[in-house]
CSV table of N, CA, C and O and ligand atoms in Angstrom, one decimal:
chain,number,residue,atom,x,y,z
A,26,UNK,N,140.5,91.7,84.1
A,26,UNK,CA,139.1,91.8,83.7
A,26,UNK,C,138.3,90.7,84.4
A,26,UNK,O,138.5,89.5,84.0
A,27,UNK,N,137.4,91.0,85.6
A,27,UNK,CA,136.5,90.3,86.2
A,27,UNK,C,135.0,89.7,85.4
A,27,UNK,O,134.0,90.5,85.2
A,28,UNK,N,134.9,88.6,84.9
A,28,UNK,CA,133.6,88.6,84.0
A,28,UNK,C,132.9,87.3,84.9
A,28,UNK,O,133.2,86.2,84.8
A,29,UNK,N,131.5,88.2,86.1
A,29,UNK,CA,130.7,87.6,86.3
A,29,UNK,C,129.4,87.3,86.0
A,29,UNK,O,128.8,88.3,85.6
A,30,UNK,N,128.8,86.2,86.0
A,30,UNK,CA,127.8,85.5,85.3
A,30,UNK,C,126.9,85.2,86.2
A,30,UNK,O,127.0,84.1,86.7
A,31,UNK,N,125.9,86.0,86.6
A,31,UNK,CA,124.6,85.2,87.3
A,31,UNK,C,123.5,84.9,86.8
A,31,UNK,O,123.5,85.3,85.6
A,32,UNK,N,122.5,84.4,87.2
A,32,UNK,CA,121.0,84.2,86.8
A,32,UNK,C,120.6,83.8,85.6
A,32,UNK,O,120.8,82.6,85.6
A,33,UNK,N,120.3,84.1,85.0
A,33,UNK,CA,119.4,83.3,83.9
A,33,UNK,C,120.6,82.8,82.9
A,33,UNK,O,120.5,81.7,82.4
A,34,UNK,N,121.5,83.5,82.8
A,34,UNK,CA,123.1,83.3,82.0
A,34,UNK,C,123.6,82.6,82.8
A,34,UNK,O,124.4,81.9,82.3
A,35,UNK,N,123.5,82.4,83.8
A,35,UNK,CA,124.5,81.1,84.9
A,35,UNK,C,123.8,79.7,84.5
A,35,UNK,O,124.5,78.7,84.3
A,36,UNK,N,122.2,79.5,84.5
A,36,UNK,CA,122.0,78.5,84.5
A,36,UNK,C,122.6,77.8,83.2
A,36,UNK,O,123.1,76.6,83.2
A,37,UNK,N,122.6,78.5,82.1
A,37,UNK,CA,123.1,77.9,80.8
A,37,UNK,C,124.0,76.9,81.0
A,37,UNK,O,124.0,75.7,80.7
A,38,UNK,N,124.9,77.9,81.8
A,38,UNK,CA,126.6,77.3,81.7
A,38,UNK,C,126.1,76.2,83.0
A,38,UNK,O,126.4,75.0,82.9
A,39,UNK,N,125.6,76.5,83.9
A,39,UNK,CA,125.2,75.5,84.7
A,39,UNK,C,125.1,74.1,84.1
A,39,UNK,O,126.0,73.2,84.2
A,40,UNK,N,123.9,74.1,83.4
A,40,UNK,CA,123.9,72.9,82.5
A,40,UNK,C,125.1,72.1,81.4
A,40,UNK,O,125.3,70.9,81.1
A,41,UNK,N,125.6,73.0,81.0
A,41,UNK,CA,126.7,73.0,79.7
A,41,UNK,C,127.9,72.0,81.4
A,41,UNK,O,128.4,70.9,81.5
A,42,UNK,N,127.8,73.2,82.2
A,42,UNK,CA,129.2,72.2,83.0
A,42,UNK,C,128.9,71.0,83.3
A,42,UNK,O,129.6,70.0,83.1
A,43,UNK,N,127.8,71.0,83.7
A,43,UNK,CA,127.4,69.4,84.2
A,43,UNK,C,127.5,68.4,83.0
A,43,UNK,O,127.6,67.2,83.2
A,44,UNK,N,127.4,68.8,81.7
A,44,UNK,CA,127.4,67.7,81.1
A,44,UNK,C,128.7,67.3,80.7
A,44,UNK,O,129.1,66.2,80.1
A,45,UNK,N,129.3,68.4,81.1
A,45,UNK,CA,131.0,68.7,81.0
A,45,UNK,C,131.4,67.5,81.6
A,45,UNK,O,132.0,66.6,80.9
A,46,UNK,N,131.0,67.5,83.2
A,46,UNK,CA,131.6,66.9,84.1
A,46,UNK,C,130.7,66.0,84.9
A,46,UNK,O,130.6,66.2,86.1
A,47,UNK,N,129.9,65.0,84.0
A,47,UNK,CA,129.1,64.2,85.2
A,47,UNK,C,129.1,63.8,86.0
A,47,UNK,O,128.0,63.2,86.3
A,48,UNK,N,130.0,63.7,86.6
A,48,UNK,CA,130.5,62.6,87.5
A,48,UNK,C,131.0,63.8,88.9
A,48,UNK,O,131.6,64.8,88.6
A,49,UNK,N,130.7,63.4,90.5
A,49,UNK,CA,131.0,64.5,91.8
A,49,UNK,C,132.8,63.7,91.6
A,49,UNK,O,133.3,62.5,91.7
A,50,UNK,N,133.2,65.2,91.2
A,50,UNK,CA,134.7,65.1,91.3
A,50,UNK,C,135.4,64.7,92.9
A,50,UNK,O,136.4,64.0,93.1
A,51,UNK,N,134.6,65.4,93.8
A,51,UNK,CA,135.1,65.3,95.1
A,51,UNK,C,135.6,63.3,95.9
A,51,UNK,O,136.5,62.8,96.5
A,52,UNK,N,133.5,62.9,95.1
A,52,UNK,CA,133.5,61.4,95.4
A,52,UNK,C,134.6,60.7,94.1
A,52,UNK,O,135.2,59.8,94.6
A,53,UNK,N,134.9,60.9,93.3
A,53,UNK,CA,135.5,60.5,92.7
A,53,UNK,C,137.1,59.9,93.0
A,53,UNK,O,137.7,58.9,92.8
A,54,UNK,N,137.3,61.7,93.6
A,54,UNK,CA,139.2,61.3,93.9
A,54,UNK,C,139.0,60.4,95.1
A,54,UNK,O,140.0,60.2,95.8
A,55,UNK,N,138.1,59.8,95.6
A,55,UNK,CA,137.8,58.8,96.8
A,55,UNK,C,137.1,57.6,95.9
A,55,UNK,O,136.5,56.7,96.6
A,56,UNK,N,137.1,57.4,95.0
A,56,UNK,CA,137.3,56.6,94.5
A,56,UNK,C,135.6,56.0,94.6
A,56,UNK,O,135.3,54.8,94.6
A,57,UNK,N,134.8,57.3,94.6
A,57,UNK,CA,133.1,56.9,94.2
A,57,UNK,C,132.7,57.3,93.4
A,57,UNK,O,132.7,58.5,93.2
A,58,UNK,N,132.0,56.5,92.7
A,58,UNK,CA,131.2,57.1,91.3
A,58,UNK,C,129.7,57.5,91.4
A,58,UNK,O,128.8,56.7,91.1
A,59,UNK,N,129.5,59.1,91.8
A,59,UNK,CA,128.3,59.9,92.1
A,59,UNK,C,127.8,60.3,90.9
A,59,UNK,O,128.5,60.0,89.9
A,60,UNK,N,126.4,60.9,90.8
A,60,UNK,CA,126.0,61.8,89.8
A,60,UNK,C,126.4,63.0,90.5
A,60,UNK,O,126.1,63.2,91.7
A,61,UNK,N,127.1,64.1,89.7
A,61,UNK,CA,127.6,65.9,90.6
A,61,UNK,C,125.9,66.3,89.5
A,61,UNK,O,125.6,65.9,88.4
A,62,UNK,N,125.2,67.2,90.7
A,62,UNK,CA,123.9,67.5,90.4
A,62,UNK,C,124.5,69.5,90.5
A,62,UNK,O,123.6,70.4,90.3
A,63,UNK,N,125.6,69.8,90.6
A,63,UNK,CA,126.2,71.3,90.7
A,63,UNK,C,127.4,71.7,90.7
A,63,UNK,O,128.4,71.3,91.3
A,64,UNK,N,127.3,73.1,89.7
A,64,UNK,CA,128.8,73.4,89.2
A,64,UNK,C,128.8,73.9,90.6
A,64,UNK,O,127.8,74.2,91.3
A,65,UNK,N,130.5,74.1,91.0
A,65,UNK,CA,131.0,74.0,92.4
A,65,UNK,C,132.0,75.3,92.1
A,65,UNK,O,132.5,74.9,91.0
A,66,UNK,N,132.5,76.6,92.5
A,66,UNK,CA,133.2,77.6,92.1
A,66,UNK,C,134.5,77.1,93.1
A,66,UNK,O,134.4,76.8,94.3
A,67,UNK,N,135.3,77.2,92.4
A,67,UNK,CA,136.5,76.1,93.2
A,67,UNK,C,137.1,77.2,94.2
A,67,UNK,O,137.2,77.0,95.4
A,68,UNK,N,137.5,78.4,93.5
A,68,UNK,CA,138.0,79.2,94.8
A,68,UNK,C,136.5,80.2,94.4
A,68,UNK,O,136.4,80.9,93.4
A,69,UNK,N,135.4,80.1,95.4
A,69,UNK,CA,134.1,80.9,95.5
A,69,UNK,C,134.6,82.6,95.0
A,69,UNK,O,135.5,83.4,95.3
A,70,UNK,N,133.5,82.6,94.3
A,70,UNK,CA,132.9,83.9,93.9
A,70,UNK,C,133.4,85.0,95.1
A,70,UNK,O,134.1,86.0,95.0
A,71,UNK,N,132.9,84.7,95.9
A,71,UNK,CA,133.0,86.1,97.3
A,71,UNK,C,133.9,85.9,97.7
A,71,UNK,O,134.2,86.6,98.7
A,72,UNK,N,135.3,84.9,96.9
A,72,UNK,CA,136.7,84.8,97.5
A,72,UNK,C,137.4,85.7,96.3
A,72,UNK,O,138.5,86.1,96.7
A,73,UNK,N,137.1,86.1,95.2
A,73,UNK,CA,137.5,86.5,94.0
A,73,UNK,C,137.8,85.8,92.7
A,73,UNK,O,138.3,86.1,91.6
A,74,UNK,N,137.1,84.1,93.4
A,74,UNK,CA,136.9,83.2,92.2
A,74,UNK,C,135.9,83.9,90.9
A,74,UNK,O,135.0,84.6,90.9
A,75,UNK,N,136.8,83.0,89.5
A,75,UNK,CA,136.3,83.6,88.2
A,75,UNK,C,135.2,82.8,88.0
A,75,UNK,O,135.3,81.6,88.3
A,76,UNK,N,134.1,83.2,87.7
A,76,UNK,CA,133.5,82.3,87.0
A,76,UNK,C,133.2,81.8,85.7
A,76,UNK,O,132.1,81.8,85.3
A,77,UNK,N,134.3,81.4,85.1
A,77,UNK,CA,134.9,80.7,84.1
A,77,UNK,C,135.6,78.9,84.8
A,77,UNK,O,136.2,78.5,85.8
A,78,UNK,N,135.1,78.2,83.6
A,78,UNK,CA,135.2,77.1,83.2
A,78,UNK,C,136.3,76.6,84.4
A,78,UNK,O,136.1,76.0,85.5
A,79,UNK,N,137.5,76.9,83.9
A,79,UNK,CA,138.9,76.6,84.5
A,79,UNK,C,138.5,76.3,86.5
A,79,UNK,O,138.9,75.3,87.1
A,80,UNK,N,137.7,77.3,87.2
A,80,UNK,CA,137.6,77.8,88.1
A,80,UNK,C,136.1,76.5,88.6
A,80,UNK,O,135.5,76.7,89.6
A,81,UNK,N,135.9,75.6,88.0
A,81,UNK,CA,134.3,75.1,88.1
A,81,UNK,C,134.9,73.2,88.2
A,81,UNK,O,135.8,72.6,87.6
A,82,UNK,N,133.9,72.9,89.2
A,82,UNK,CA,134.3,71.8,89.6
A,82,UNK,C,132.8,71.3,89.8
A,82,UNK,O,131.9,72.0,90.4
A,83,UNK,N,132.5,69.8,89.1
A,83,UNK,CA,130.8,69.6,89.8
A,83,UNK,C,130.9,68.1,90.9
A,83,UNK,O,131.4,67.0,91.2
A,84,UNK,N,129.8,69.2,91.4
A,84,UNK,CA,129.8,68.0,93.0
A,84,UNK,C,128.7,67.8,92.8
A,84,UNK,O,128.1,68.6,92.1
A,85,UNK,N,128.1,66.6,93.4
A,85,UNK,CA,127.1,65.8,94.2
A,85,UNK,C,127.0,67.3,95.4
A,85,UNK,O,127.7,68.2,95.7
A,86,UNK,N,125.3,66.8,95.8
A,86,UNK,CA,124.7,67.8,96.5
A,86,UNK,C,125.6,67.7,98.3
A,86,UNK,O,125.8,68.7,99.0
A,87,UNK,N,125.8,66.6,98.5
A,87,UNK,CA,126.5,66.2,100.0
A,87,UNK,C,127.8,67.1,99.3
A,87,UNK,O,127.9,68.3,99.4
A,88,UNK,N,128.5,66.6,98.8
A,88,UNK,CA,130.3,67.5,98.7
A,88,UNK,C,130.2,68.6,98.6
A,88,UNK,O,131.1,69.3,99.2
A,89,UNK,N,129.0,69.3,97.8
A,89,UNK,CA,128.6,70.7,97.8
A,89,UNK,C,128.2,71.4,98.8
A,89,UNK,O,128.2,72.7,98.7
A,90,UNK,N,127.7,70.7,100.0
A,90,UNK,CA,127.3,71.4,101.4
A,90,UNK,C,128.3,71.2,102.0
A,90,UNK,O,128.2,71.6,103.1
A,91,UNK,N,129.5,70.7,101.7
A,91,UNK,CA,130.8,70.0,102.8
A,91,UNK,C,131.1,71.2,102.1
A,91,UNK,O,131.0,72.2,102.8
A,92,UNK,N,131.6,71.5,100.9
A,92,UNK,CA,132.6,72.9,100.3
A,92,UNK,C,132.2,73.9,100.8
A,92,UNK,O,132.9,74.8,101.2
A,93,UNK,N,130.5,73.9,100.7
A,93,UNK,CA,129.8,75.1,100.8
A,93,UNK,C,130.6,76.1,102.1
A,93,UNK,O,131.1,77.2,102.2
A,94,UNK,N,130.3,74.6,103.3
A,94,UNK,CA,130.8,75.1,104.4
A,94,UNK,C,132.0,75.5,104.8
A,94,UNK,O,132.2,76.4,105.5
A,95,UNK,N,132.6,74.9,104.4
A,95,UNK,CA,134.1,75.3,104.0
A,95,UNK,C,134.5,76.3,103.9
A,95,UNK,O,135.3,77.0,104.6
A,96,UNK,N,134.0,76.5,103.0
A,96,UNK,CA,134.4,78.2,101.8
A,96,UNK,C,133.5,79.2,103.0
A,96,UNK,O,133.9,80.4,103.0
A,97,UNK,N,132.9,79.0,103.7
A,97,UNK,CA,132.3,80.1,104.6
A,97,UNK,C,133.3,79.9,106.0
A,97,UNK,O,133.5,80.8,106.9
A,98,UNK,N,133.8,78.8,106.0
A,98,UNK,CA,134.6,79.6,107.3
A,98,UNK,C,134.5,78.0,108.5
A,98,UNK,O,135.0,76.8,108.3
A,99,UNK,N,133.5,78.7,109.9
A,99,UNK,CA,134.0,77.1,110.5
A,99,UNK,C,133.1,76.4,110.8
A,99,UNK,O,133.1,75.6,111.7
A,100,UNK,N,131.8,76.6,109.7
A,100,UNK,CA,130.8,75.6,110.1
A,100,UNK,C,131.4,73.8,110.6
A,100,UNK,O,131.3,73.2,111.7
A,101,UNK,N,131.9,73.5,109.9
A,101,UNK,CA,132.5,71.8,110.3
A,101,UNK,C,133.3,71.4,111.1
A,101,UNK,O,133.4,70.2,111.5
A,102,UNK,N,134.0,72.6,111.5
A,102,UNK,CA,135.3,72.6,112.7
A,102,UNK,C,134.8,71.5,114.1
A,102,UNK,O,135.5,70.7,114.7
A,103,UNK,N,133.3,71.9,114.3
A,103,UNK,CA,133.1,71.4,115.5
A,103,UNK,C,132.5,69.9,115.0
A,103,UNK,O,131.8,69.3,115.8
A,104,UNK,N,132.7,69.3,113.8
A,104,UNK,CA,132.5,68.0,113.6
A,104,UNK,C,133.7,67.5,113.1
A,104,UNK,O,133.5,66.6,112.2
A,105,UNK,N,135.0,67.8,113.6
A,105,UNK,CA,136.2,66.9,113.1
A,105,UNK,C,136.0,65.8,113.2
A,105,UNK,O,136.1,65.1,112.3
A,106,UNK,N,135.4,65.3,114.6
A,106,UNK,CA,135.2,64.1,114.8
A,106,UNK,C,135.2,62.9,113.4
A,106,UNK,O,135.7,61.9,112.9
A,107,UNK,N,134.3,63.9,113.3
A,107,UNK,CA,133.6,63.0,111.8
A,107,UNK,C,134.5,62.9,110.9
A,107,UNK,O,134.4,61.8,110.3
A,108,UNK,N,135.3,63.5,110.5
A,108,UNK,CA,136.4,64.0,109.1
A,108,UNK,C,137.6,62.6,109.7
A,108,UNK,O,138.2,62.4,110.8
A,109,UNK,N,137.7,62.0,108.3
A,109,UNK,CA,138.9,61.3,108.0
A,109,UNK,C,139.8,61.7,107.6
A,109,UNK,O,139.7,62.7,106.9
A,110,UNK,N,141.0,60.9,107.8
A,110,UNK,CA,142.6,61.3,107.5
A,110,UNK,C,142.6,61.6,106.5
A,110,UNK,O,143.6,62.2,106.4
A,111,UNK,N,141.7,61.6,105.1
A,111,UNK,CA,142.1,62.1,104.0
A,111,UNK,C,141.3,63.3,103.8
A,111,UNK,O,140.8,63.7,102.7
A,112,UNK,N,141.1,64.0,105.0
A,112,UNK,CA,140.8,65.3,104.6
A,112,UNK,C,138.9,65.6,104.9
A,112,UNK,O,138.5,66.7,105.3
A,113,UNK,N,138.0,64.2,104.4
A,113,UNK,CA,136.3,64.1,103.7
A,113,UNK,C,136.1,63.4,105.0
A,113,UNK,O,136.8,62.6,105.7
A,114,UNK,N,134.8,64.0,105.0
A,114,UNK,CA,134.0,63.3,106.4
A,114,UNK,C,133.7,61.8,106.1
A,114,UNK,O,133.2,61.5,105.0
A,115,UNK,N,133.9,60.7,107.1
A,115,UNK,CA,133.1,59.7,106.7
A,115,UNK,C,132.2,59.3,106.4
A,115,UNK,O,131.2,59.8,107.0
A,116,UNK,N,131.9,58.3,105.5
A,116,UNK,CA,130.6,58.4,104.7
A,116,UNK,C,129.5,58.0,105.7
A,116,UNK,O,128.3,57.9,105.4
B,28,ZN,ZN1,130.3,63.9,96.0
């Protein structure tokens, strides 16, 4: 059973997650303490992510455009340069 939530029902839980999780999980496991300003769908909606709780991760608006891109494919490829050995672009 697929249960998706958009629009005026998403913002709810929008809010409810962030207070869940205030802190950008991403800056975090790097050991920075952000405000995450967005629930983040960990494996994306258009990949067959749930959108339920378990599946929600909140980022800061920068980690959210780094996933964003991600999850779409090879926007960032041509800025390895930039990306450190642990995977996150340098700050
Ligand atoms: Zn962040």
């Amino acid at each position: 059973m697929v249960e998706r939530r958009r629009g005026r029902h998403g913002q709810r839980d929008r809010q409810r997650r962030l207070a869940a999780e205030p802190l950008c999980r991403h800056c975090k496991a790097n050991g920075i303490i952000t405000a995450a300003v967005t629930p983040d769908h960990i494996v994306p909606l258009f990949k067959g992510g749930l959108d339920v709780d378990s599946n929600i991760q909140c980022l800061c608006e920068p980690c959210h455009s780094i996933k964003t891109a991600e999850d779409m494919g090879t926007r960032l490829h041509r800025r390895q340069a930039e990306i450190g050995a642990d995977g996150w672009p340098k700050a």
